[in-house]
Backbone as numpy.savetxt, mean C-alpha at the origin, in Angstrom:
# Nx Ny Nz CAx CAy CAz Cx Cy Cz
-41.06 -3.77 17.03 -42.02 -4.52 16.59 -41.79 -6.28 17.20
-42.10 -7.12 18.87 -42.13 -7.85 18.99 -42.75 -8.99 18.27
-41.73 -10.51 18.05 -42.16 -11.37 17.67 -41.57 -12.63 18.45
-42.43 -13.40 19.38 -42.57 -14.09 20.02 -41.66 -13.56 21.64
-41.62 -13.00 22.48 -40.86 -12.22 22.97 -39.39 -11.56 22.81
-39.23 -11.57 21.36 -37.37 -11.18 20.81 -38.05 -10.29 20.06
-37.00 -9.06 19.76 -36.94 -8.29 18.27 -36.93 -8.82 17.11
-37.66 -8.68 16.32 -37.78 -8.82 14.89 -36.58 -8.26 14.42
-35.22 -7.89 14.30 -34.05 -7.23 13.40 -33.98 -7.47 12.12
-34.38 -6.55 11.35 -34.13 -6.47 10.10 -32.50 -5.53 9.78
-32.38 -6.19 8.34 -31.24 -5.94 7.77 -31.20 -4.06 7.73
-31.36 -3.10 8.65 -31.43 -2.06 8.40 -30.30 -1.37 8.88
-30.17 0.26 8.43 -29.54 0.49 9.02 -29.74 1.84 9.98
-30.56 1.65 10.48 -31.24 2.36 11.80 -30.93 1.42 13.15
-31.84 1.70 13.92 -31.71 0.87 15.73 -33.30 0.09 15.55
-33.69 -0.53 15.96 -32.34 -1.64 16.51 -30.98 -2.37 15.38
-29.91 -2.24 16.08 -28.77 -2.55 15.27 -28.43 -3.68 14.69
-28.33 -3.76 13.33 -28.21 -5.41 12.35 -26.84 -5.79 12.32
-26.26 -6.22 12.39 -24.95 -7.39 11.35 -25.34 -7.27 9.86
-26.41 -7.36 9.45 -26.15 -7.50 8.02 -26.66 -6.14 7.09
-26.68 -5.38 8.22 -26.49 -3.20 7.74 -25.54 -3.22 7.05
-25.83 -2.47 5.82 -24.56 -1.75 5.21 -23.68 -1.23 5.74
-24.35 -0.37 6.65 -23.19 0.29 7.63 -22.09 -0.39 8.25
-22.63 -1.48 8.51 -22.27 -2.21 9.75 -21.14 -2.97 8.63
-21.41 -3.75 7.50 -20.23 -4.39 6.86 -19.25 -3.68 5.88
-19.64 -2.23 5.83 -18.34 -1.39 5.14 -17.58 -1.11 6.54
-17.99 -0.81 7.65 -17.33 -0.30 8.80 -16.45 -1.65 9.09
-17.02 -2.39 9.62 -16.05 -3.75 9.91 -15.19 -4.26 8.97
-15.28 -4.03 7.47 -14.43 -3.96 6.42 -13.16 -3.23 6.60
-13.36 -1.99 6.80 -12.83 -1.43 7.25 -11.69 -1.51 8.22
-12.15 -1.52 9.13 -11.73 -1.65 10.43 -10.16 -2.60 10.07
-11.13 -3.51 10.11 -9.81 -4.71 9.64 -8.67 -4.56 8.69
-9.20 -3.70 7.47 -8.13 -3.32 6.95 -7.13 -2.29 7.81
-7.41 -1.40 8.64 -6.85 -0.34 9.21 -6.49 -1.08 10.65
-6.80 -1.58 11.38 -6.97 -2.39 12.35 -6.19 -3.14 12.62
-6.10 -3.61 11.57 -5.69 -5.63 11.73 -6.86 -6.74 12.47
-6.24 -7.66 12.22 -7.85 -8.83 12.42 -7.97 -8.99 14.03
-6.74 -9.30 14.68 -6.65 -8.82 15.91 -7.23 -8.12 16.45
-6.52 -6.57 16.21 -7.35 -5.44 17.36 -9.05 -5.59 16.58
-9.21 -5.64 15.44 -10.86 -5.75 15.30 -11.32 -7.04 15.79
-10.71 -7.89 15.85 -11.57 -9.27 16.07 -12.40 -8.60 18.60
-11.51 -8.09 18.92 -12.11 -7.03 20.04 -13.06 -5.92 19.68
-12.88 -5.29 19.11 -14.06 -4.64 18.69 -15.10 -5.27 18.32
-15.13 -6.37 17.35 -16.45 -7.27 17.37 -16.71 -7.80 18.46
-15.56 -8.10 19.38 -16.12 -9.20 20.55 -16.87 -8.07 21.47
-17.01 -6.77 21.68 -17.94 -5.62 22.17 -19.17 -5.59 21.95
-19.18 -5.79 20.48 -20.27 -5.56 19.75 -21.65 -6.97 20.36
-20.87 -8.15 20.54 -21.16 -9.31 20.90 -22.08 -9.24 22.11
-21.60 -8.44 23.42 -22.00 -8.12 24.61 -23.51 -7.94 24.61
-24.41 -8.63 25.65 -25.79 -8.40 25.49 -26.26 -7.52 26.64
-25.59 -6.77 27.31 -26.24 -5.73 27.47 -25.89 -3.87 26.69
-24.62 -4.22 26.35 -24.61 -2.67 25.50 -24.11 -3.12 24.04
-24.14 -4.09 23.14 -23.66 -4.50 22.20 -24.16 -4.15 20.88
-26.16 -3.87 21.19 -26.67 -3.08 20.16 -26.55 -1.93 20.07
-26.13 -1.26 21.18 -26.12 0.31 21.25 -24.53 0.26 20.50
-23.32 0.07 20.88 -22.36 0.14 20.31 -22.44 -0.03 19.38
-23.23 -1.39 18.38 -22.93 -1.54 17.17 -23.77 -0.71 16.47
-24.26 0.24 16.99 -25.19 0.83 16.10 -24.15 2.48 16.00
-23.65 3.03 16.99 -22.94 3.58 16.88 -21.55 3.56 16.28
-21.29 2.64 16.19 -20.11 1.76 15.10 -20.20 1.89 13.54
-21.72 1.42 13.88 -22.00 1.14 12.53 -22.55 2.77 11.34
-22.44 3.67 12.30 -22.49 5.08 12.01 -21.18 6.04 11.97
-20.14 5.28 12.82 -19.09 6.26 12.25 -18.37 5.48 11.37
-17.49 4.05 11.48 -16.57 3.58 11.07 -17.62 3.20 9.38
-18.84 3.31 9.54 -19.64 2.49 8.32 -20.03 3.86 7.54
-21.10 4.61 7.78 -21.74 5.52 6.90 -20.98 6.60 7.23
-20.32 7.39 8.60 -20.03 8.81 8.11 -18.34 8.53 7.43
-17.43 7.27 7.53 -16.36 7.49 6.55 -16.98 7.23 5.05
-17.69 6.48 4.95 -18.08 6.20 3.55 -18.35 7.22 2.87
-19.14 8.22 2.95 -19.52 9.84 2.47 -18.45 9.87 2.12
-18.87 10.33 0.79 -17.39 10.69 0.09 -17.58 12.36 0.11
-18.52 13.10 0.38 -18.40 14.91 0.62 -16.75 15.01 0.66
-16.33 13.87 1.85 -15.23 14.51 2.28 -13.68 13.60 2.31
-12.74 13.01 1.79 -12.01 12.15 1.93 -11.70 11.87 2.66
-11.06 10.22 2.65 -11.24 9.69 4.02 -9.91 9.79 4.56
-8.81 10.51 3.53 -7.58 11.48 4.35 -8.22 12.33 5.10
-8.36 13.56 4.40 -9.16 14.48 5.11 -9.90 14.31 6.42
-10.93 13.05 6.43 -11.18 12.90 8.11 -10.24 12.40 8.70
-9.46 11.92 8.56 -8.17 11.72 9.79 -7.50 12.30 9.99
-7.12 13.93 9.24 -6.49 14.72 9.44 -7.45 15.31 10.17
-8.67 15.60 10.26 -9.98 16.36 11.03 -9.54 15.68 12.47
-9.77 13.99 12.38 -10.35 13.70 13.73 -8.96 13.58 14.74
-7.73 13.65 13.89 -6.31 13.77 14.73 -5.75 14.51 15.53
-6.38 15.82 14.83 -6.35 17.17 15.34 -7.48 17.34 16.54
-8.94 16.79 16.14 -9.43 16.80 17.60 -8.76 16.40 18.45
-8.59 14.80 18.34 -8.07 14.23 19.72 -7.11 14.84 20.14
-6.17 14.93 19.87 -4.58 15.97 20.13 -5.36 17.17 21.07
-6.30 17.58 20.60 -6.97 18.96 21.08 -7.63 18.86 22.42
-8.35 16.91 22.37 -9.22 16.80 23.25 -8.19 15.81 24.43
-6.78 15.62 23.86 -6.04 14.76 25.05 -6.34 13.22 24.83
-7.00 12.72 23.76 -7.75 11.04 23.69 -6.37 10.46 23.03
-5.78 9.83 23.88 -5.01 8.75 23.34 -5.50 7.40 22.39
-6.57 7.02 22.77 -7.02 5.76 22.27 -7.80 6.15 20.93
-8.54 6.86 20.87 -8.95 7.42 19.39 -7.67 7.73 18.81
-7.11 8.64 19.17 -5.88 9.16 18.43 -5.25 7.84 17.63
-5.12 7.00 18.63 -4.25 5.69 17.93 -4.91 5.41 16.65
-6.12 5.20 17.16 -6.75 4.36 15.94 -7.17 5.15 14.50
-7.05 6.75 14.56 -7.32 7.69 13.66 -6.08 7.95 13.18
-4.74 7.45 13.65 -3.87 7.40 12.91 -3.54 6.87 12.16
-4.03 5.16 12.61 -3.70 4.10 11.63 -4.91 4.42 10.20
-6.17 4.61 10.83 -6.63 5.28 9.54 -5.71 6.43 8.06
-5.31 7.35 8.91 -4.37 7.66 8.67 -3.64 7.71 7.92
-2.73 6.44 7.93 -2.14 5.56 7.11 -2.69 5.23 6.02
-3.59 4.34 6.22 -4.55 3.76 5.07 -5.08 4.44 4.19
-5.45 5.61 4.93 -5.69 6.55 3.52 -4.75 7.22 3.17
-2.95 7.12 3.28 -2.46 7.53 2.30 -1.59 7.94 2.93
-1.61 8.82 4.34 -0.83 9.90 4.91 0.49 8.78 5.06
1.96 9.43 4.62 2.98 9.06 5.05 3.48 9.30 6.81
4.44 8.31 7.39 4.49 8.90 8.69 5.95 10.11 8.97
5.94 10.67 7.93 6.55 12.19 7.74 5.29 12.60 8.13
4.27 12.87 7.11 3.14 13.72 7.37 2.45 13.65 8.77
2.43 12.47 9.40 1.83 12.38 10.47 1.98 13.47 11.40
3.32 13.51 11.71 4.88 14.14 12.54 4.36 15.51 12.08
4.24 16.08 10.85 3.95 17.27 10.93 2.71 17.84 11.05
2.11 16.65 11.32 0.15 17.18 11.64 0.67 17.52 12.78
1.33 16.59 13.84 1.56 16.70 15.32 2.27 18.48 15.51
3.67 18.27 14.40 4.18 19.52 14.69 2.98 21.16 14.39
2.19 20.62 13.79 1.39 21.74 13.00 0.38 21.93 14.62
-0.01 20.80 15.19 -1.21 21.40 15.88 -0.42 21.72 17.38
1.12 21.90 17.71 1.36 21.94 18.78 1.61 23.67 18.51
1.22 24.33 17.88 1.26 25.80 17.87 -0.12 26.26 18.27
-1.32 25.56 18.23 -2.52 25.87 18.54 -3.16 25.76 19.50
-2.69 24.16 20.37 -2.97 23.84 21.24 -2.11 22.92 22.33
-0.62 23.42 22.15 0.32 23.48 23.35 1.14 22.36 23.11
2.52 22.44 24.00 3.05 21.34 23.57 2.91 20.21 24.20
2.06 20.17 25.57 1.29 18.59 25.55 0.66 17.87 24.55
-0.28 18.49 24.04 -0.19 17.80 22.99 0.61 16.93 21.80
1.61 17.49 21.66 2.87 17.39 20.58 2.85 15.86 21.31
3.18 16.07 22.76 3.88 15.39 24.02 3.08 13.56 23.42
1.95 14.06 23.47 0.94 13.13 23.32 1.08 12.40 22.16
0.83 13.61 21.04 0.65 12.74 20.19 2.17 12.31 19.39
3.34 12.40 19.83 4.41 11.87 19.83 4.79 10.51 20.55
3.80 10.42 21.59 3.62 8.94 22.43 3.30 7.54 21.61
1.77 8.14 20.73 1.12 7.44 20.01 1.61 7.13 18.88
2.13 8.13 17.88 3.27 7.94 17.14 4.42 7.06 17.27
5.25 6.75 18.32 6.34 6.27 18.56 5.55 4.32 18.68
4.41 4.46 18.86 3.82 3.11 19.32 3.24 2.72 17.51
2.16 3.75 16.88 1.78 3.46 15.86 2.52 3.28 14.92
3.66 4.40 14.46 4.28 4.18 13.50 6.12 3.42 13.31
5.41 2.66 14.77 7.09 1.71 15.10 7.57 1.01 13.77
6.28 0.27 13.45 6.77 -0.89 12.00 7.31 -0.57 10.65
6.68 1.06 10.63 7.15 1.31 9.57 7.79 2.45 9.34
8.45 2.71 10.49 9.69 3.50 10.65 11.02 2.65 10.75
10.68 1.49 11.37 11.50 0.36 10.96 11.98 0.12 9.76
11.10 -0.29 9.09 11.15 -0.90 7.26 11.45 0.49 6.82
11.53 1.86 7.45 12.35 2.65 6.56 13.43 2.90 6.93
14.00 2.69 7.60 15.41 2.64 8.31 16.03 1.40 7.78
15.27 0.06 7.32 16.31 -0.89 6.42 16.47 -1.15 5.45
15.31 0.20 4.77 15.52 0.18 3.07 16.60 0.91 2.85
17.42 1.16 1.98 18.50 2.24 1.49 17.81 2.91 1.14
17.97 4.22 1.84 17.39 5.45 1.02 17.38 5.98 0.20
17.06 6.60 -1.03 16.69 7.24 -1.82 17.91 8.61 -1.49
19.13 8.75 -2.49 19.60 9.78 -2.37 19.16 11.11 -3.04
19.26 11.96 -2.01 19.06 13.28 -2.54 19.64 13.98 -3.93
20.68 13.80 -4.07 21.30 13.84 -5.43 22.21 12.74 -5.91
23.24 13.33 -6.83 23.95 12.18 -7.39 25.06 12.71 -7.12
26.36 11.73 -6.05 27.27 12.22 -5.40 28.40 11.78 -6.15
29.75 12.67 -6.40 30.72 12.45 -7.06 30.94 10.68 -6.70
31.31 10.27 -8.26 31.75 8.93 -8.14 30.73 7.90 -8.23
29.27 8.42 -8.23 28.33 7.25 -8.43 27.99 6.58 -9.19
28.48 7.39 -10.62 27.90 7.45 -11.58 28.69 5.79 -12.16
28.14 5.22 -12.68 28.80 3.99 -12.97 29.51 4.31 -14.99
30.18 3.23 -15.16 31.00 4.07 -16.59 30.08 2.79 -17.22
30.58 3.94 -18.71 29.77 3.31 -19.74 29.77 1.51 -20.40
28.84 0.95 -20.20 29.21 -0.65 -20.26 29.09 -1.09 -21.32
29.13 -0.11 -22.42 28.96 -0.75 -23.83 27.58 -1.46 -24.19
26.26 -0.67 -23.11 25.32 -1.68 -23.07 24.14 -0.93 -23.60
23.42 -1.28 -24.89 22.59 -0.16 -25.63 21.08 -1.12 -25.38
20.20 -0.72 -24.90 19.08 -1.18 -24.28 18.30 -0.81 -25.22
17.11 -1.35 -25.26 16.19 -0.97 -26.29 14.99 -0.11 -26.09
13.82 -0.03 -26.64 12.82 0.88 -25.69 12.24 0.22 -24.68
12.15 1.54 -23.86 11.56 1.28 -22.26 10.05 0.87 -23.11
9.65 -0.53 -22.14 8.12 -0.69 -23.00 7.61 -1.27 -21.56
8.34 -1.21 -20.91 7.28 -1.21 -19.56 7.69 0.18 -18.46
6.56 0.35 -17.73 6.61 1.45 -16.79 5.67 0.70 -15.53
5.78 1.12 -14.21 5.00 0.85 -13.19 5.29 1.00 -12.21
4.34 1.58 -11.17 3.79 2.17 -10.15 3.63 1.48 -9.03
4.21 1.77 -7.74 4.01 1.53 -6.60 2.40 2.28 -5.87
1.59 1.12 -5.29 0.15 2.06 -4.86 -0.08 1.24 -3.83
-1.15 1.82 -3.30 -1.53 1.35 -1.93 -2.73 0.74 -2.53
-3.38 1.01 -3.59 -4.81 0.52 -3.91 -4.58 0.49 -5.34
-4.66 -0.73 -5.86 -4.26 -1.25 -7.43 -5.44 -0.99 -7.96
-6.68 -1.18 -7.30 -8.45 -1.25 -7.98 -8.58 0.29 -7.90
-8.03 0.98 -7.35 -8.37 2.94 -7.31 -7.42 3.26 -8.10
-6.20 2.81 -8.25 -5.70 3.43 -9.49 -6.35 2.86 -11.12
-6.21 2.06 -11.12 -6.82 1.18 -12.02 -8.02 1.58 -12.74
-9.04 2.95 -11.35 -10.55 2.87 -12.06 -9.81 4.43 -12.58
-8.89 4.93 -12.01 -8.48 5.96 -12.78 -8.02 6.12 -14.20
-7.19 5.08 -13.99 -6.53 4.48 -15.99 -7.97 4.60 -16.47
-8.73 3.77 -15.91 -10.45 3.03 -17.22 -10.72 4.40 -17.28
-10.89 5.34 -16.42 -11.99 7.06 -16.93 -10.85 7.94 -17.79
-9.47 8.12 -17.43 -9.30 9.05 -17.97 -8.06 8.58 -19.26
-8.07 7.45 -19.44 -7.38 7.14 -20.40 -7.73 5.46 -21.15
-9.39 5.21 -20.80 -9.72 3.79 -21.27 -9.19 2.64 -21.06
-8.41 2.67 -20.54 -7.17 1.14 -20.17 -8.60 0.87 -18.95
-9.50 -0.44 -19.07 -10.69 -0.67 -18.60 -10.40 -2.06 -18.47
-9.52 -2.86 -18.91 -9.33 -4.61 -18.51 -8.16 -4.39 -17.71
-7.60 -5.57 -16.86 -6.49 -5.51 -16.24 -6.18 -6.52 -15.92
-5.31 -7.20 -15.73 -4.87 -8.89 -15.93 -4.34 -8.53 -14.16
-4.93 -9.07 -13.51 -4.31 -8.75 -11.75 -3.66 -10.29 -11.31
-2.91 -10.74 -10.52 -2.37 -11.07 -9.92 -2.04 -11.39 -8.58
-2.26 -12.11 -8.04 -1.34 -12.13 -6.38 0.06 -13.03 -6.73
1.49 -12.09 -6.04 2.81 -12.86 -6.35 3.21 -13.27 -4.87
3.05 -14.18 -4.37 3.73 -14.77 -3.10 4.83 -15.09 -3.27
6.19 -14.98 -2.92 6.96 -15.52 -2.49 7.48 -17.11 -2.53
5.62 -18.10 -1.94 5.88 -18.91 -1.74 5.62 -19.64 -3.17
5.24 -19.21 -4.08 5.43 -19.77 -4.90 6.71 -20.01 -5.79
7.72 -19.33 -5.57 8.94 -18.86 -5.99 9.79 -20.08 -5.42
10.94 -20.09 -6.21 12.06 -21.36 -6.04 12.86 -20.23 -4.86
13.12 -19.03 -5.31 14.36 -18.19 -4.12 13.61 -17.04 -4.39
13.60 -16.12 -3.46 13.17 -14.69 -2.68 14.10 -13.90 -2.21
14.77 -12.95 -2.76 15.27 -12.18 -1.89 15.28 -10.76 -1.68
15.23 -10.06 -0.55 15.71 -8.48 -0.49 17.03 -8.24 -0.06
17.94 -7.75 -1.18 19.14 -7.12 -1.17 19.44 -8.21 -1.06
19.67 -9.11 -1.46 20.69 -10.67 -0.80 20.53 -11.34 -0.10
19.31 -11.21 0.97 18.98 -11.81 1.88 18.01 -12.60 1.65
17.49 -13.35 1.97 15.83 -14.71 2.10 14.84 -13.56 2.39
13.44 -13.87 1.78 12.36 -13.43 2.39 11.30 -13.53 2.04
10.17 -13.11 2.92 9.06 -13.55 2.51 8.14 -12.12 2.03
7.63 -12.63 1.15 6.62 -11.13 0.98 5.23 -11.53 0.02
4.29 -10.54 -0.36 3.10 -11.13 -1.02 3.04 -9.52 -1.86
2.42 -9.10 -2.85 2.40 -8.18 -3.55 1.63 -8.63 -4.71
0.53 -7.61 -4.79 -0.14 -7.83 -6.42 -0.05 -6.79 -7.17
-0.08 -7.22 -8.37 0.39 -6.98 -9.72 -0.58 -6.57 -10.87
-1.41 -5.44 -11.39 -2.10 -4.93 -12.27 -1.56 -5.00 -13.33
-1.86 -5.40 -14.75 -1.12 -5.18 -15.73 -2.30 -4.93 -16.53
-2.13 -3.88 -17.58 -2.76 -3.35 -18.64 -1.81 -2.86 -20.09
-2.12 -2.71 -21.42 -1.36 -2.53 -22.30 -1.61 -1.40 -22.94
-0.55 -0.32 -23.31 -1.57 1.17 -23.75 -0.42 1.16 -24.99
-0.71 0.97 -25.84 -0.01 1.01 -27.73 1.15 -0.67 -26.86
2.21 -0.02 -27.45 3.34 -1.40 -27.33 3.62 -1.44 -25.39
3.49 -0.40 -24.74 4.15 -0.46 -23.62 3.12 -1.36 -22.35
3.66 -1.70 -21.17 2.85 -2.38 -20.50 3.09 -1.95 -19.27
1.92 -1.73 -18.64 1.37 -0.32 -17.77 1.20 -1.39 -16.18
2.10 -1.89 -15.41 2.10 -2.17 -14.11 1.68 -1.23 -13.08
1.07 -1.88 -12.22 0.67 -1.29 -10.69 0.80 -2.48 -9.48
2.03 -1.63 -8.70 2.00 -3.30 -7.77 2.07 -2.50 -6.35
1.02 -3.61 -6.19 0.54 -3.28 -4.66 1.18 -3.97 -3.59
2.09 -3.48 -2.50 2.10 -4.28 -1.28 1.60 -4.78 -0.48
1.20 -6.10 0.00 0.48 -6.51 0.55 1.33 -7.08 2.30
2.49 -8.04 2.11 3.02 -8.02 3.31 4.65 -8.30 3.25
5.51 -8.11 3.52 6.93 -8.51 3.79 7.67 -7.48 3.07
9.02 -8.14 2.81 9.82 -7.03 2.14 10.11 -6.81 0.51
9.34 -5.96 0.21 9.55 -5.11 -1.31 9.88 -4.10 -1.48
10.13 -3.64 -2.27 10.68 -2.32 -3.06 9.68 -1.82 -2.90
8.64 -2.31 -3.63 7.31 -1.46 -3.76 6.81 -0.84 -2.37
6.65 -2.04 -1.09 6.27 -1.43 0.50 7.17 -0.54 0.89
8.50 -0.23 0.43 9.61 0.55 0.65 8.87 2.26 0.56
8.63 2.30 -1.19 8.17 3.34 -2.00 7.05 4.24 -1.13
5.88 3.34 -1.36 4.72 3.67 -0.15 4.58 3.97 0.84
5.37 3.38 1.76 5.56 3.94 3.18 6.15 5.33 3.38
7.16 5.48 2.06 8.17 6.83 1.98 7.18 7.95 1.32
6.60 7.45 0.14 6.51 8.78 -0.61 4.79 8.13 -1.14
3.70 7.74 -0.65 3.16 7.27 -1.03 3.13 6.47 -2.95
1.76 6.77 -3.68 1.82 6.37 -5.08 2.57 6.81 -5.73
3.32 6.23 -6.89 4.02 6.86 -8.09 5.02 6.14 -8.73
5.41 6.62 -9.58 6.10 5.96 -10.38 7.60 5.31 -10.03
7.81 4.10 -10.35 8.50 3.14 -9.37 10.05 2.89 -9.72
9.62 1.61 -11.39 10.21 1.43 -11.48 9.78 1.19 -13.24
10.97 0.79 -14.44 10.77 1.29 -15.80 11.43 -0.04 -16.32
11.32 -0.78 -17.64 11.94 -1.89 -17.96 12.33 -1.82 -19.50
13.05 -2.60 -20.11 13.18 -3.26 -20.87 13.01 -4.81 -21.30
12.04 -5.19 -21.19 11.61 -6.50 -21.55 11.12 -7.19 -22.23
12.77 -6.95 -23.34 12.82 -6.85 -25.06 13.99 -7.65 -25.36
15.18 -7.38 -23.99 16.37 -7.18 -24.51 17.15 -8.83 -24.53
17.68 -9.04 -25.13 18.04 -10.15 -25.81 18.51 -10.92 -25.04
19.72 -10.15 -24.06 20.47 -11.39 -23.23 20.55 -10.60 -21.55
19.07 -10.99 -20.73 19.19 -10.43 -19.73 19.95 -10.07 -18.41
20.51 -11.69 -18.75 21.51 -12.27 -17.76 22.54 -11.49 -17.41
23.00 -11.12 -18.90 24.67 -10.43 -19.04 24.30 -9.01 -18.70
22.94 -8.56 -18.68 22.67 -6.86 -18.41 22.47 -6.87 -16.95
22.28 -8.09 -16.47 22.23 -7.96 -14.66 23.70 -8.08 -14.87
24.50 -9.15 -15.20 25.94 -9.69 -14.75 26.75 -8.17 -15.49
26.69 -7.36 -15.67 27.36 -5.89 -15.98 26.78 -4.97 -15.33
25.78 -5.06 -14.85 25.82 -3.44 -13.97 26.01 -3.97 -12.90
25.36 -5.10 -12.38 26.54 -5.75 -10.42 27.62 -5.33 -10.54
28.74 -5.53 -11.91 29.99 -5.63 -11.72 30.07 -4.33 -11.25
29.25 -3.39 -11.68 29.73 -1.65 -11.68 29.34 -1.43 -9.91
28.69 -2.42 -9.09 28.27 -2.18 -7.84 26.76 -1.83 -7.90
26.10 -2.15 -8.91 24.08 -2.12 -9.02 23.92 -2.99 -7.64
22.93 -2.96 -6.88 22.80 -3.83 -6.32 21.31 -4.65 -6.38
20.86 -6.01 -6.27 19.81 -6.43 -6.80 18.64 -6.03 -5.66
17.44 -5.01 -5.77 16.83 -4.84 -4.73 16.17 -6.25 -4.15
15.34 -6.77 -5.05 14.31 -7.69 -4.90 15.12 -8.65 -6.24
14.26 -9.79 -6.14 15.00 -10.74 -6.87 13.86 -12.16 -6.64
13.78 -12.58 -7.62 12.58 -13.24 -7.73 13.08 -14.62 -8.67
12.75 -15.75 -8.71 12.92 -16.98 -9.17 11.68 -17.89 -9.06
10.57 -17.85 -10.48 9.47 -18.69 -10.55 10.20 -19.82 -11.18
10.41 -21.18 -10.78 10.60 -22.00 -11.10 10.29 -22.45 -12.27
10.91 -22.56 -13.41 10.15 -22.83 -15.24 9.40 -22.03 -15.47
9.52 -20.57 -14.96 8.71 -19.36 -15.98 9.80 -18.05 -16.04
10.40 -17.61 -14.87 10.96 -16.32 -15.32 11.93 -16.05 -14.21
12.75 -14.95 -14.33 13.43 -14.85 -12.88 13.02 -12.95 -13.24
12.50 -12.77 -11.79 12.46 -11.45 -11.82 13.89 -10.85 -11.18
14.79 -9.22 -11.94 15.54 -8.79 -11.37 15.47 -7.35 -10.82
15.00 -6.35 -9.72 14.79 -4.99 -9.48 15.72 -4.39 -9.27
16.76 -4.17 -9.97 18.11 -3.11 -9.72 17.75 -2.13 -9.63
18.91 -1.75 -8.47 18.74 -0.29 -7.47 19.57 0.84 -8.34
18.79 0.81 -9.77 19.34 2.49 -10.21 18.86 3.67 -9.66
18.27 3.97 -8.72 17.78 5.00 -8.40 19.39 6.51 -8.30
20.03 5.90 -8.07 21.18 6.96 -8.35 21.58 7.68 -9.42
21.34 6.47 -10.25 21.66 6.92 -11.94 20.43 7.47 -12.49
18.97 6.84 -12.39 17.96 7.03 -13.00 16.80 7.80 -12.58
17.35 8.67 -11.42 16.93 9.65 -10.82 15.22 9.49 -10.14
16.23 8.02 -9.17 15.21 7.55 -8.25 14.20 6.88 -8.50
14.33 5.81 -9.86 13.64 4.64 -10.67 14.29 3.62 -10.01
14.08 2.76 -10.27 14.27 1.40 -10.23 14.27 0.55 -11.58
15.27 -0.60 -12.15 15.48 -1.01 -13.78 14.84 -2.53 -13.36
13.76 -2.70 -13.85 13.35 -4.55 -13.71 14.72 -4.74 -15.02
14.86 -5.95 -14.85 14.76 -6.93 -16.08 14.16 -8.59 -15.59
14.25 -8.95 -16.94 13.28 -10.62 -16.88 13.28 -11.02 -17.93
14.32 -12.71 -17.11 14.88 -13.22 -17.96 14.36 -14.80 -17.94
13.64 -15.55 -19.31 14.13 -14.78 -20.19 13.29 -13.39 -20.63
13.61 -12.77 -21.69 12.99 -11.47 -22.60 11.05 -12.19 -22.44
10.32 -11.30 -21.88 8.97 -11.27 -21.77 8.29 -11.04 -22.80
8.82 -9.71 -23.96 8.56 -8.60 -25.05 7.30 -7.74 -24.46
6.99 -7.44 -22.83 6.26 -5.95 -22.67 4.77 -7.47 -22.72
4.88 -8.88 -22.81 3.41 -9.37 -22.54 2.68 -9.25 -21.33
1.88 -9.40 -21.16 0.76 -9.71 -20.42 0.92 -11.31 -19.73
1.28 -11.98 -18.59 1.26 -13.19 -18.19 -0.08 -13.86 -18.14
0.13 -15.34 -18.83 -1.41 -15.79 -19.00 -1.55 -15.86 -17.39
-0.93 -15.96 -16.41 -1.89 -16.13 -15.02 -2.29 -15.44 -14.79
-3.11 -15.04 -13.80 -4.00 -14.31 -13.17 -5.61 -14.01 -13.32
-6.02 -13.45 -13.17 -7.73 -13.29 -13.67 -7.88 -11.98 -14.42
-9.12 -11.29 -15.12 -9.35 -10.03 -15.91 -10.10 -9.38 -15.13
-9.85 -8.14 -14.81 -10.66 -7.00 -14.07 -11.10 -6.17 -14.63
-12.66 -6.32 -15.29 -13.18 -5.20 -16.02 -13.52 -3.77 -15.42
-12.96 -2.35 -15.46 -13.75 -1.46 -15.06 -14.57 -0.54 -15.96
-15.88 -0.58 -15.37 -16.93 0.46 -16.65 -16.76 2.01 -16.44
């Protein structure tokens, strides 16, 4: 419908295209998460083109927006399908974007390489060459992080066990998962276990007097969400940026149980001293002035892949006063 020589574009999901449509807003939100702000801005710039912007915007809305949002097939599975299609058709640009979608959807770099290897038997070696070319670019930051992160040993080698320190910890009253999306996981806990209210807080190194990753100063941001289950404090740790053991974990393994703790030990600093004197390293260390020191001890060899968190002064598995409550129905 025309109005004074121009189209009257409403916030509809059809055509003419509208930036206010639900499809477009969903698509832009996903694209910014997957491609990053800089690459996403390039795509949004093309949509501003007066010659073909509306047509491109419509196609974008129906792919990144409506199609990816359909719940008939998980985003992870859609990414697998699209990567295979790109490899078969030799499409380098789309393969790059869909590989990023796959990472966002939870696939690890190792799983993506396995997709390339599987595809080679059906589409030929040239497809593998194309895939490795794209993977070397897209996965480079993730592989660098994995290279720098101390590897989790496959078995406990002779001589790696520490001596009995005479330390007797209290009950394990804290368990934590490293996750890519804390809200998604929290919704699962709300549905399956009735843990509907979570205390969410963003934890940046900027608020800390001291922040380290294996003894080196570092900058990072992660999100922690807490809920109580009886006397146990449940925590979901979502890495956002920088070097953290949570980021290392999800890049290598996806979501999973990552550390435990006795947050009521009467002498936490002495506990840390005894462990480190036996060669146990402090993976991440955080000192929030006037509040607490957090020690994430790399006890993976001794505890079957789990880190041990020690907090000084002891918090007795209490939910911190900072942050905001989020309730899932």
